[in-house]
């Protein structure tokens, strides 16, 4: 006999069995529904592209992590490492046909050959939405509304959308007189929630070489991230005067619009400390924290950029968007015992037991009457002992069993069993869907 | 200024803009819903695996088409070229934890570096469902029901599910005395719908070297594929006696069960000519043809196999399943002018026009009242001229515009415009969702 191949996955890659995949599909479907409800349209781009297109020029860091190889035609190709670069290429190629403003979402796996660690994989899903072709603050404001609607739809109660504007940060640096060191300064400030005031002070003075008064003024500014009252924060920011004026105006407009639109502004926090990387974002910045699990970091982040596709086209395409970190969010949901992680390994709440193979057509008929009523229903394929079938139902997480033998068929009835409460009832066949729905709707 | 990178995709790869992606998402979501309604659970496996795992031993043909390379850790890796091989590896690894029977579906892109042609890409989606761990005919029968439910849900009226059983074919070959040539014979027979009686006769006599009476008897058998009456076909097959008995019994049971379950058996055709490849399938075989476009071939195919994962485990895992050819189906839908291919480039039927940036909060409030009623609604981000906004709505395919300026807000009213019929009405704000729904529901 031929020797077996050991069944295994690559380091940093993983299988999704049903109990993990069912909540992931629910999260993706929820994001899809929310994005669509705001008019974002789906697009898809290839997993593989010319390496030149994905890597541009330079990008040593990208080069190291990107899966890159020669294809059968000796082309230098690579797997996408995010959905932003392919979107930029897509926009450069198609925007004249599509027209602006253009609102898109994209969902799919991306690949990075990075070091793996807990919760960090080499294949993971991104789930982005963006509006391009407009500088209107309306698009920025809508990003906040989409994130808000998304986390409500994801059934989270405790979350905070933190918002800043790079124009404010730049204005503050200007007013302190340290614009030339902005990259290092922003990098240090970004760490405030993680390493605290003293940690950032050390970095600002020892690495960035600010003097004590500069670092003090900067930290005093950034420390306003603790303040929950966005109106107070905005009033404080006003004190920096004209250098921050435009940024503050856009933040204030955002807050006012969200309030007028009827959303709960206590979910929104103006946070002067968030910077999100160095180069990419040029305006509004978004982060989203689960307040019961802040240590996992932002689960939905984004911002405004001046020009999406400058590598590929002279056409200037400003835009704003954000990305849901699906895998990080799922890890958080697991830790928070989110109600969507039920452990069930079946999407069908009902199992029709099989007492007699000759009754298969009747069982499928019963099942079909539930399916057309929108209730997922499986028929057990073999007439095994009932004990084994109940065990199967328990393992899979079915909630209700339908049981019918000769006696029931004779009487035109059917037995249903609530598998959670272990309660049975005999009902007319005609009532099956209604009675099943009633059992499934029990709290 | 740095030179631009030409934005382009690789040969055989393509972008999906919204007008293509919206129907694709609808097809995938429909398949997902149908699979789930029968209790098939989602799983996912990595796009990339050890080459050894994906290619097994040998498989020169696979070798030629598979994207294979060395990763950063010098591992010999490859991209999946179907969803069946990864499922076999997955099953070998996890089946003892998951238990049997195990019903799964999987959807995702696969990659093959083949020659491209019209409608044939190097990246395309598969959409599979299987039941493994049981030899019960109930699982085979359910595959037919799932395909039936799927094409009903996909809004096709004219399709035919053709079903055969390899045991019947083998029995017929045995009774004619040509079992030793079965591979070449089946290959020839599979071409009957394409090259006709004479073409197959030539191939059987000149390539396979059957004598005239053998080829006649075989063709007479296979020609029953023209017969629409499955009962007659089964009666004819009975005449081959004991060699075909088990296969015919399973086909007859399938047909009877489907009838008892209340499904329309005129969609099912027992077709003795279909063979589907040579080695893989060992029992029931399924193909699905769109009767208005038979030349594109089967759009949903599958069958029963004796042992899924013999490369990876000694555990015998029989199963049965099928795969929806998403891209081929979409091409067919386009050609048949299927109602789902509307050309719309937005998933949101409603556009709220922007007459005044200072009203943005009010516009988002109106939009939100529609979104919570389940009606996708976009707010135009800039207070451009109305003509430009109407043009945008037409280009995107919005069906209804909401228009509100000072006069409307003053009166607590809003104007809605049916963009198809170009009819306007002014309604109280409180009636917006109901009135919008009424317009959208117009035939």
PDB file of N, CA and C in Angstrom, chain B residues 198-271:
ATOM      1  N   UNK B 198     -22.980   9.102 -34.897  1.00  0.00           N
ATOM      2  CA  UNK B 198     -21.949   8.674 -35.850  1.00  0.00           C
ATOM      3  C   UNK B 198     -20.539   8.970 -35.340  1.00  0.00           C
ATOM      4  N   UNK B 199     -20.395  10.115 -34.709  1.00  0.00           N
ATOM      5  CA  UNK B 199     -19.083  10.476 -34.165  1.00  0.00           C
ATOM      6  C   UNK B 199     -18.627   9.470 -33.122  1.00  0.00           C
ATOM      7  N   UNK B 200     -19.558   9.115 -32.228  1.00  0.00           N
ATOM      8  CA  UNK B 200     -19.197   8.176 -31.169  1.00  0.00           C
ATOM      9  C   UNK B 200     -18.939   6.788 -31.758  1.00  0.00           C
ATOM     10  N   UNK B 201     -19.775   6.411 -32.740  1.00  0.00           N
ATOM     11  CA  UNK B 201     -19.588   5.100 -33.401  1.00  0.00           C
ATOM     12  C   UNK B 201     -18.181   5.006 -34.004  1.00  0.00           C
ATOM     13  N   UNK B 202     -17.781   6.058 -34.720  1.00  0.00           N
ATOM     14  CA  UNK B 202     -16.430   6.081 -35.293  1.00  0.00           C
ATOM     15  C   UNK B 202     -15.376   5.888 -34.212  1.00  0.00           C
ATOM     16  N   UNK B 203     -15.516   6.664 -33.119  1.00  0.00           N
ATOM     17  CA  UNK B 203     -14.511   6.595 -32.072  1.00  0.00           C
ATOM     18  C   UNK B 203     -14.480   5.196 -31.461  1.00  0.00           C
ATOM     19  N   UNK B 204     -15.684   4.616 -31.223  1.00  0.00           N
ATOM     20  CA  UNK B 204     -15.744   3.297 -30.592  1.00  0.00           C
ATOM     21  C   UNK B 204     -15.098   2.231 -31.481  1.00  0.00           C
ATOM     22  N   UNK B 205     -15.313   2.339 -32.779  1.00  0.00           N
ATOM     23  CA  UNK B 205     -14.820   1.288 -33.669  1.00  0.00           C
ATOM     24  C   UNK B 205     -13.370   1.519 -34.069  1.00  0.00           C
ATOM     25  N   UNK B 206     -13.002   2.790 -34.299  1.00  0.00           N
ATOM     26  CA  UNK B 206     -11.642   3.031 -34.792  1.00  0.00           C
ATOM     27  C   UNK B 206     -10.626   3.213 -33.667  1.00  0.00           C
ATOM     28  N   UNK B 207     -11.008   3.922 -32.624  1.00  0.00           N
ATOM     29  CA  UNK B 207     -10.043   4.154 -31.536  1.00  0.00           C
ATOM     30  C   UNK B 207     -10.105   3.021 -30.508  1.00  0.00           C
ATOM     31  N   UNK B 208     -11.329   2.712 -30.052  1.00  0.00           N
ATOM     32  CA  UNK B 208     -11.468   1.718 -28.988  1.00  0.00           C
ATOM     33  C   UNK B 208     -11.456   0.279 -29.544  1.00  0.00           C
ATOM     34  N   UNK B 209     -11.644   0.161 -30.851  1.00  0.00           N
ATOM     35  CA  UNK B 209     -11.601  -1.144 -31.528  1.00  0.00           C
ATOM     36  C   UNK B 209     -12.734  -2.088 -31.097  1.00  0.00           C
ATOM     37  N   UNK B 210     -13.931  -1.552 -30.888  1.00  0.00           N
ATOM     38  CA  UNK B 210     -15.088  -2.433 -30.686  1.00  0.00           C
ATOM     39  C   UNK B 210     -15.539  -2.918 -32.059  1.00  0.00           C
ATOM     40  N   UNK B 211     -16.215  -4.098 -32.087  1.00  0.00           N
ATOM     41  CA  UNK B 211     -16.780  -4.473 -33.379  1.00  0.00           C
ATOM     42  C   UNK B 211     -18.144  -3.809 -33.539  1.00  0.00           C
ATOM     43  N   UNK B 212     -18.691  -3.895 -34.730  1.00  0.00           N
ATOM     44  CA  UNK B 212     -19.894  -3.131 -35.067  1.00  0.00           C
ATOM     45  C   UNK B 212     -21.065  -3.490 -34.158  1.00  0.00           C
ATOM     46  N   UNK B 213     -21.184  -4.784 -33.787  1.00  0.00           N
ATOM     47  CA  UNK B 213     -22.344  -5.152 -32.979  1.00  0.00           C
ATOM     48  C   UNK B 213     -22.179  -4.628 -31.553  1.00  0.00           C
ATOM     49  N   UNK B 214     -20.939  -4.662 -31.033  1.00  0.00           N
ATOM     50  CA  UNK B 214     -20.702  -4.095 -29.686  1.00  0.00           C
ATOM     51  C   UNK B 214     -21.020  -2.607 -29.665  1.00  0.00           C
ATOM     52  N   UNK B 215     -20.503  -1.893 -30.658  1.00  0.00           N
ATOM     53  CA  UNK B 215     -20.726  -0.443 -30.660  1.00  0.00           C
ATOM     54  C   UNK B 215     -22.205  -0.137 -30.840  1.00  0.00           C
ATOM     55  N   UNK B 216     -22.911  -0.963 -31.625  1.00  0.00           N
ATOM     56  CA  UNK B 216     -24.334  -0.722 -31.823  1.00  0.00           C
ATOM     57  C   UNK B 216     -25.105  -0.884 -30.513  1.00  0.00           C
ATOM     58  N   UNK B 217     -24.823  -1.984 -29.818  1.00  0.00           N
ATOM     59  CA  UNK B 217     -25.546  -2.230 -28.570  1.00  0.00           C
ATOM     60  C   UNK B 217     -25.265  -1.121 -27.551  1.00  0.00           C
ATOM     61  N   UNK B 218     -24.040  -0.696 -27.508  1.00  0.00           N
ATOM     62  CA  UNK B 218     -23.651   0.356 -26.575  1.00  0.00           C
ATOM     63  C   UNK B 218     -24.360   1.665 -26.929  1.00  0.00           C
ATOM     64  N   UNK B 219     -24.368   1.982 -28.216  1.00  0.00           N
ATOM     65  CA  UNK B 219     -24.968   3.243 -28.624  1.00  0.00           C
ATOM     66  C   UNK B 219     -26.476   3.209 -28.437  1.00  0.00           C
ATOM     67  N   UNK B 220     -27.054   2.060 -28.674  1.00  0.00           N
ATOM     68  CA  UNK B 220     -28.487   1.911 -28.470  1.00  0.00           C
ATOM     69  C   UNK B 220     -28.824   2.211 -27.003  1.00  0.00           C
ATOM     70  N   UNK B 221     -27.963   1.704 -26.141  1.00  0.00           N
ATOM     71  CA  UNK B 221     -28.135   1.971 -24.714  1.00  0.00           C
ATOM     72  C   UNK B 221     -27.981   3.467 -24.407  1.00  0.00           C
ATOM     73  N   UNK B 222     -26.864   4.012 -24.858  1.00  0.00           N
ATOM     74  CA  UNK B 222     -26.565   5.403 -24.498  1.00  0.00           C
ATOM     75  C   UNK B 222     -27.580   6.359 -25.100  1.00  0.00           C
ATOM     76  N   UNK B 223     -28.154   5.965 -26.261  1.00  0.00           N
ATOM     77  CA  UNK B 223     -29.061   6.852 -26.966  1.00  0.00           C
ATOM     78  C   UNK B 223     -30.352   7.098 -26.187  1.00  0.00           C
ATOM     79  N   UNK B 224     -30.577   6.310 -25.179  1.00  0.00           N
ATOM     80  CA  UNK B 224     -31.748   6.541 -24.344  1.00  0.00           C
ATOM     81  C   UNK B 224     -31.689   7.886 -23.633  1.00  0.00           C
ATOM     82  N   UNK B 225     -30.544   8.550 -23.728  1.00  0.00           N
ATOM     83  CA  UNK B 225     -30.462   9.883 -23.104  1.00  0.00           C
ATOM     84  C   UNK B 225     -31.475  10.836 -23.720  1.00  0.00           C
ATOM     85  N   UNK B 226     -31.944  10.497 -24.926  1.00  0.00           N
ATOM     86  CA  UNK B 226     -32.931  11.365 -25.569  1.00  0.00           C
ATOM     87  C   UNK B 226     -34.312  11.216 -24.935  1.00  0.00           C
ATOM     88  N   UNK B 227     -34.497  10.134 -24.198  1.00  0.00           N
ATOM     89  CA  UNK B 227     -35.834   9.860 -23.686  1.00  0.00           C
ATOM     90  C   UNK B 227     -36.092  10.650 -22.401  1.00  0.00           C
ATOM     91  N   UNK B 228     -37.146  11.426 -22.443  1.00  0.00           N
ATOM     92  CA  UNK B 228     -37.462  12.312 -21.344  1.00  0.00           C
ATOM     93  C   UNK B 228     -38.180  11.598 -20.206  1.00  0.00           C
ATOM     94  N   UNK B 229     -38.711  10.408 -20.502  1.00  0.00           N
ATOM     95  CA  UNK B 229     -39.539   9.735 -19.501  1.00  0.00           C
ATOM     96  C   UNK B 229     -38.659   8.791 -18.665  1.00  0.00           C
ATOM     97  N   UNK B 230     -38.315   9.242 -17.475  1.00  0.00           N
ATOM     98  CA  UNK B 230     -37.362   8.503 -16.652  1.00  0.00           C
ATOM     99  C   UNK B 230     -37.856   7.103 -16.316  1.00  0.00           C
ATOM    100  N   UNK B 231     -39.176   6.950 -16.172  1.00  0.00           N
ATOM    101  CA  UNK B 231     -39.712   5.630 -15.864  1.00  0.00           C
ATOM    102  C   UNK B 231     -39.446   4.651 -17.001  1.00  0.00           C
ATOM    103  N   UNK B 232     -39.638   5.114 -18.224  1.00  0.00           N
ATOM    104  CA  UNK B 232     -39.359   4.268 -19.396  1.00  0.00           C
ATOM    105  C   UNK B 232     -37.886   3.898 -19.460  1.00  0.00           C
ATOM    106  N   UNK B 233     -37.044   4.873 -19.187  1.00  0.00           N
ATOM    107  CA  UNK B 233     -35.607   4.614 -19.224  1.00  0.00           C
ATOM    108  C   UNK B 233     -35.248   3.536 -18.216  1.00  0.00           C
ATOM    109  N   UNK B 234     -35.817   3.656 -17.016  1.00  0.00           N
ATOM    110  CA  UNK B 234     -35.500   2.671 -15.982  1.00  0.00           C
ATOM    111  C   UNK B 234     -35.994   1.281 -16.383  1.00  0.00           C
ATOM    112  N   UNK B 235     -37.174   1.221 -17.006  1.00  0.00           N
ATOM    113  CA  UNK B 235     -37.702  -0.069 -17.451  1.00  0.00           C
ATOM    114  C   UNK B 235     -36.790  -0.690 -18.501  1.00  0.00           C
ATOM    115  N   UNK B 236     -36.296   0.127 -19.422  1.00  0.00           N
ATOM    116  CA  UNK B 236     -35.349  -0.357 -20.427  1.00  0.00           C
ATOM    117  C   UNK B 236     -34.075  -0.889 -19.759  1.00  0.00           C
ATOM    118  N   UNK B 237     -33.581  -0.131 -18.770  1.00  0.00           N
ATOM    119  CA  UNK B 237     -32.341  -0.552 -18.105  1.00  0.00           C
ATOM    120  C   UNK B 237     -32.516  -1.897 -17.397  1.00  0.00           C
ATOM    121  N   UNK B 238     -33.728  -2.116 -16.864  1.00  0.00           N
ATOM    122  CA  UNK B 238     -33.994  -3.404 -16.214  1.00  0.00           C
ATOM    123  C   UNK B 238     -33.649  -4.577 -17.137  1.00  0.00           C
ATOM    124  N   UNK B 239     -33.788  -4.350 -18.444  1.00  0.00           N
ATOM    125  CA  UNK B 239     -33.584  -5.448 -19.393  1.00  0.00           C
ATOM    126  C   UNK B 239     -32.141  -5.950 -19.424  1.00  0.00           C
ATOM    127  N   UNK B 240     -31.213  -5.175 -18.864  1.00  0.00           N
ATOM    128  CA  UNK B 240     -29.828  -5.645 -18.800  1.00  0.00           C
ATOM    129  C   UNK B 240     -29.598  -6.609 -17.640  1.00  0.00           C
ATOM    130  N   UNK B 241     -30.625  -6.795 -16.812  1.00  0.00           N
ATOM    131  CA  UNK B 241     -30.569  -7.849 -15.800  1.00  0.00           C
ATOM    132  C   UNK B 241     -29.662  -7.560 -14.614  1.00  0.00           C
ATOM    133  N   UNK B 242     -29.200  -8.649 -14.013  1.00  0.00           N
ATOM    134  CA  UNK B 242     -28.523  -8.533 -12.716  1.00  0.00           C
ATOM    135  C   UNK B 242     -27.289  -7.622 -12.719  1.00  0.00           C
ATOM    136  N   UNK B 243     -26.514  -7.517 -13.813  1.00  0.00           N
ATOM    137  CA  UNK B 243     -25.340  -6.636 -13.712  1.00  0.00           C
ATOM    138  C   UNK B 243     -25.685  -5.176 -13.403  1.00  0.00           C
ATOM    139  N   UNK B 244     -26.887  -4.730 -13.764  1.00  0.00           N
ATOM    140  CA  UNK B 244     -27.229  -3.324 -13.541  1.00  0.00           C
ATOM    141  C   UNK B 244     -28.194  -3.153 -12.363  1.00  0.00           C
ATOM    142  N   UNK B 245     -28.529  -4.272 -11.705  1.00  0.00           N
ATOM    143  CA  UNK B 245     -29.643  -4.240 -10.753  1.00  0.00           C
ATOM    144  C   UNK B 245     -29.486  -3.194  -9.649  1.00  0.00           C
ATOM    145  N   UNK B 246     -28.330  -3.208  -8.984  1.00  0.00           N
ATOM    146  CA  UNK B 246     -28.145  -2.297  -7.850  1.00  0.00           C
ATOM    147  C   UNK B 246     -28.212  -0.832  -8.298  1.00  0.00           C
ATOM    148  N   UNK B 247     -27.539  -0.537  -9.412  1.00  0.00           N
ATOM    149  CA  UNK B 247     -27.549   0.830  -9.921  1.00  0.00           C
ATOM    150  C   UNK B 247     -28.953   1.298 -10.264  1.00  0.00           C
ATOM    151  N   UNK B 248     -29.712   0.435 -10.941  1.00  0.00           N
ATOM    152  CA  UNK B 248     -31.072   0.807 -11.332  1.00  0.00           C
ATOM    153  C   UNK B 248     -31.948   0.977 -10.095  1.00  0.00           C
ATOM    154  N   UNK B 249     -31.727   0.095  -9.107  1.00  0.00           N
ATOM    155  CA  UNK B 249     -32.538   0.205  -7.888  1.00  0.00           C
ATOM    156  C   UNK B 249     -32.309   1.566  -7.224  1.00  0.00           C
ATOM    157  N   UNK B 250     -31.051   1.991  -7.169  1.00  0.00           N
ATOM    158  CA  UNK B 250     -30.758   3.287  -6.535  1.00  0.00           C
ATOM    159  C   UNK B 250     -31.351   4.449  -7.344  1.00  0.00           C
ATOM    160  N   UNK B 251     -31.310   4.349  -8.657  1.00  0.00           N
ATOM    161  CA  UNK B 251     -31.908   5.412  -9.476  1.00  0.00           C
ATOM    162  C   UNK B 251     -33.425   5.466  -9.297  1.00  0.00           C
ATOM    163  N   UNK B 252     -34.044   4.252  -9.225  1.00  0.00           N
ATOM    164  CA  UNK B 252     -35.491   4.211  -9.079  1.00  0.00           C
ATOM    165  C   UNK B 252     -35.906   4.766  -7.709  1.00  0.00           C
ATOM    166  N   UNK B 253     -35.123   4.413  -6.697  1.00  0.00           N
ATOM    167  CA  UNK B 253     -35.402   4.916  -5.350  1.00  0.00           C
ATOM    168  C   UNK B 253     -35.289   6.450  -5.325  1.00  0.00           C
ATOM    169  N   UNK B 254     -34.296   6.945  -6.026  1.00  0.00           N
ATOM    170  CA  UNK B 254     -34.107   8.400  -6.127  1.00  0.00           C
ATOM    171  C   UNK B 254     -35.341   9.066  -6.723  1.00  0.00           C
ATOM    172  N   UNK B 255     -35.780   8.528  -7.835  1.00  0.00           N
ATOM    173  CA  UNK B 255     -36.913   9.129  -8.520  1.00  0.00           C
ATOM    174  C   UNK B 255     -38.185   9.051  -7.660  1.00  0.00           C
ATOM    175  N   UNK B 256     -38.407   7.889  -7.047  1.00  0.00           N
ATOM    176  CA  UNK B 256     -39.608   7.719  -6.215  1.00  0.00           C
ATOM    177  C   UNK B 256     -39.587   8.676  -5.018  1.00  0.00           C
ATOM    178  N   UNK B 257     -38.412   8.791  -4.389  1.00  0.00           N
ATOM    179  CA  UNK B 257     -38.316   9.653  -3.205  1.00  0.00           C
ATOM    180  C   UNK B 257     -38.574  11.108  -3.565  1.00  0.00           C
ATOM    181  N   UNK B 258     -38.002  11.521  -4.679  1.00  0.00           N
ATOM    182  CA  UNK B 258     -38.182  12.910  -5.103  1.00  0.00           C
ATOM    183  C   UNK B 258     -39.662  13.196  -5.359  1.00  0.00           C
ATOM    184  N   UNK B 259     -40.332  12.204  -5.962  1.00  0.00           N
ATOM    185  CA  UNK B 259     -41.769  12.375  -6.233  1.00  0.00           C
ATOM    186  C   UNK B 259     -42.539  12.458  -4.914  1.00  0.00           C
ATOM    187  N   UNK B 260     -42.268  11.506  -4.001  1.00  0.00           N
ATOM    188  CA  UNK B 260     -42.963  11.500  -2.710  1.00  0.00           C
ATOM    189  C   UNK B 260     -42.721  12.801  -1.938  1.00  0.00           C
ATOM    190  N   UNK B 261     -41.495  13.322  -2.045  1.00  0.00           N
ATOM    191  CA  UNK B 261     -41.164  14.542  -1.292  1.00  0.00           C
ATOM    192  C   UNK B 261     -41.866  15.772  -1.862  1.00  0.00           C
ATOM    193  N   UNK B 262     -42.547  15.604  -2.987  1.00  0.00           N
ATOM    194  CA  UNK B 262     -43.346  16.709  -3.508  1.00  0.00           C
ATOM    195  C   UNK B 262     -42.619  17.583  -4.514  1.00  0.00           C
ATOM    196  N   UNK B 263     -41.464  17.131  -5.004  1.00  0.00           N
ATOM    197  CA  UNK B 263     -40.731  17.909  -6.002  1.00  0.00           C
ATOM    198  C   UNK B 263     -41.219  17.504  -7.398  1.00  0.00           C
ATOM    199  N   UNK B 264     -41.024  18.400  -8.351  1.00  0.00           N
ATOM    200  CA  UNK B 264     -41.483  18.183  -9.718  1.00  0.00           C
ATOM    201  C   UNK B 264     -40.472  17.296 -10.457  1.00  0.00           C
ATOM    202  N   UNK B 265     -40.819  16.033 -10.670  1.00  0.00           N
ATOM    203  CA  UNK B 265     -39.842  15.108 -11.264  1.00  0.00           C
ATOM    204  C   UNK B 265     -39.595  15.362 -12.743  1.00  0.00           C
ATOM    205  N   UNK B 266     -40.369  16.263 -13.352  1.00  0.00           N
ATOM    206  CA  UNK B 266     -40.087  16.546 -14.762  1.00  0.00           C
ATOM    207  C   UNK B 266     -38.767  17.307 -14.916  1.00  0.00           C
ATOM    208  N   UNK B 267     -38.244  17.844 -13.794  1.00  0.00           N
ATOM    209  CA  UNK B 267     -36.933  18.491 -13.855  1.00  0.00           C
ATOM    210  C   UNK B 267     -35.795  17.468 -13.821  1.00  0.00           C
ATOM    211  N   UNK B 268     -36.144  16.225 -13.501  1.00  0.00           N
ATOM    212  CA  UNK B 268     -35.138  15.174 -13.340  1.00  0.00           C
ATOM    213  C   UNK B 268     -35.181  14.269 -14.559  1.00  0.00           C
ATOM    214  N   UNK B 269     -34.030  13.942 -15.097  1.00  0.00           N
ATOM    215  CA  UNK B 269     -34.000  13.042 -16.240  1.00  0.00           C
ATOM    216  C   UNK B 269     -32.947  11.963 -16.000  1.00  0.00           C
ATOM    217  N   UNK B 270     -33.390  10.718 -15.990  1.00  0.00           N
ATOM    218  CA  UNK B 270     -32.429   9.625 -15.899  1.00  0.00           C
ATOM    219  C   UNK B 270     -31.764   9.508 -17.266  1.00  0.00           C
ATOM    220  N   UNK B 271     -30.457   9.670 -17.305  1.00  0.00           N
ATOM    221  CA  UNK B 271     -29.746   9.738 -18.584  1.00  0.00           C
ATOM    222  C   UNK B 271     -28.582   8.750 -18.579  1.00  0.00           C
TER     223      UNK B 271
END
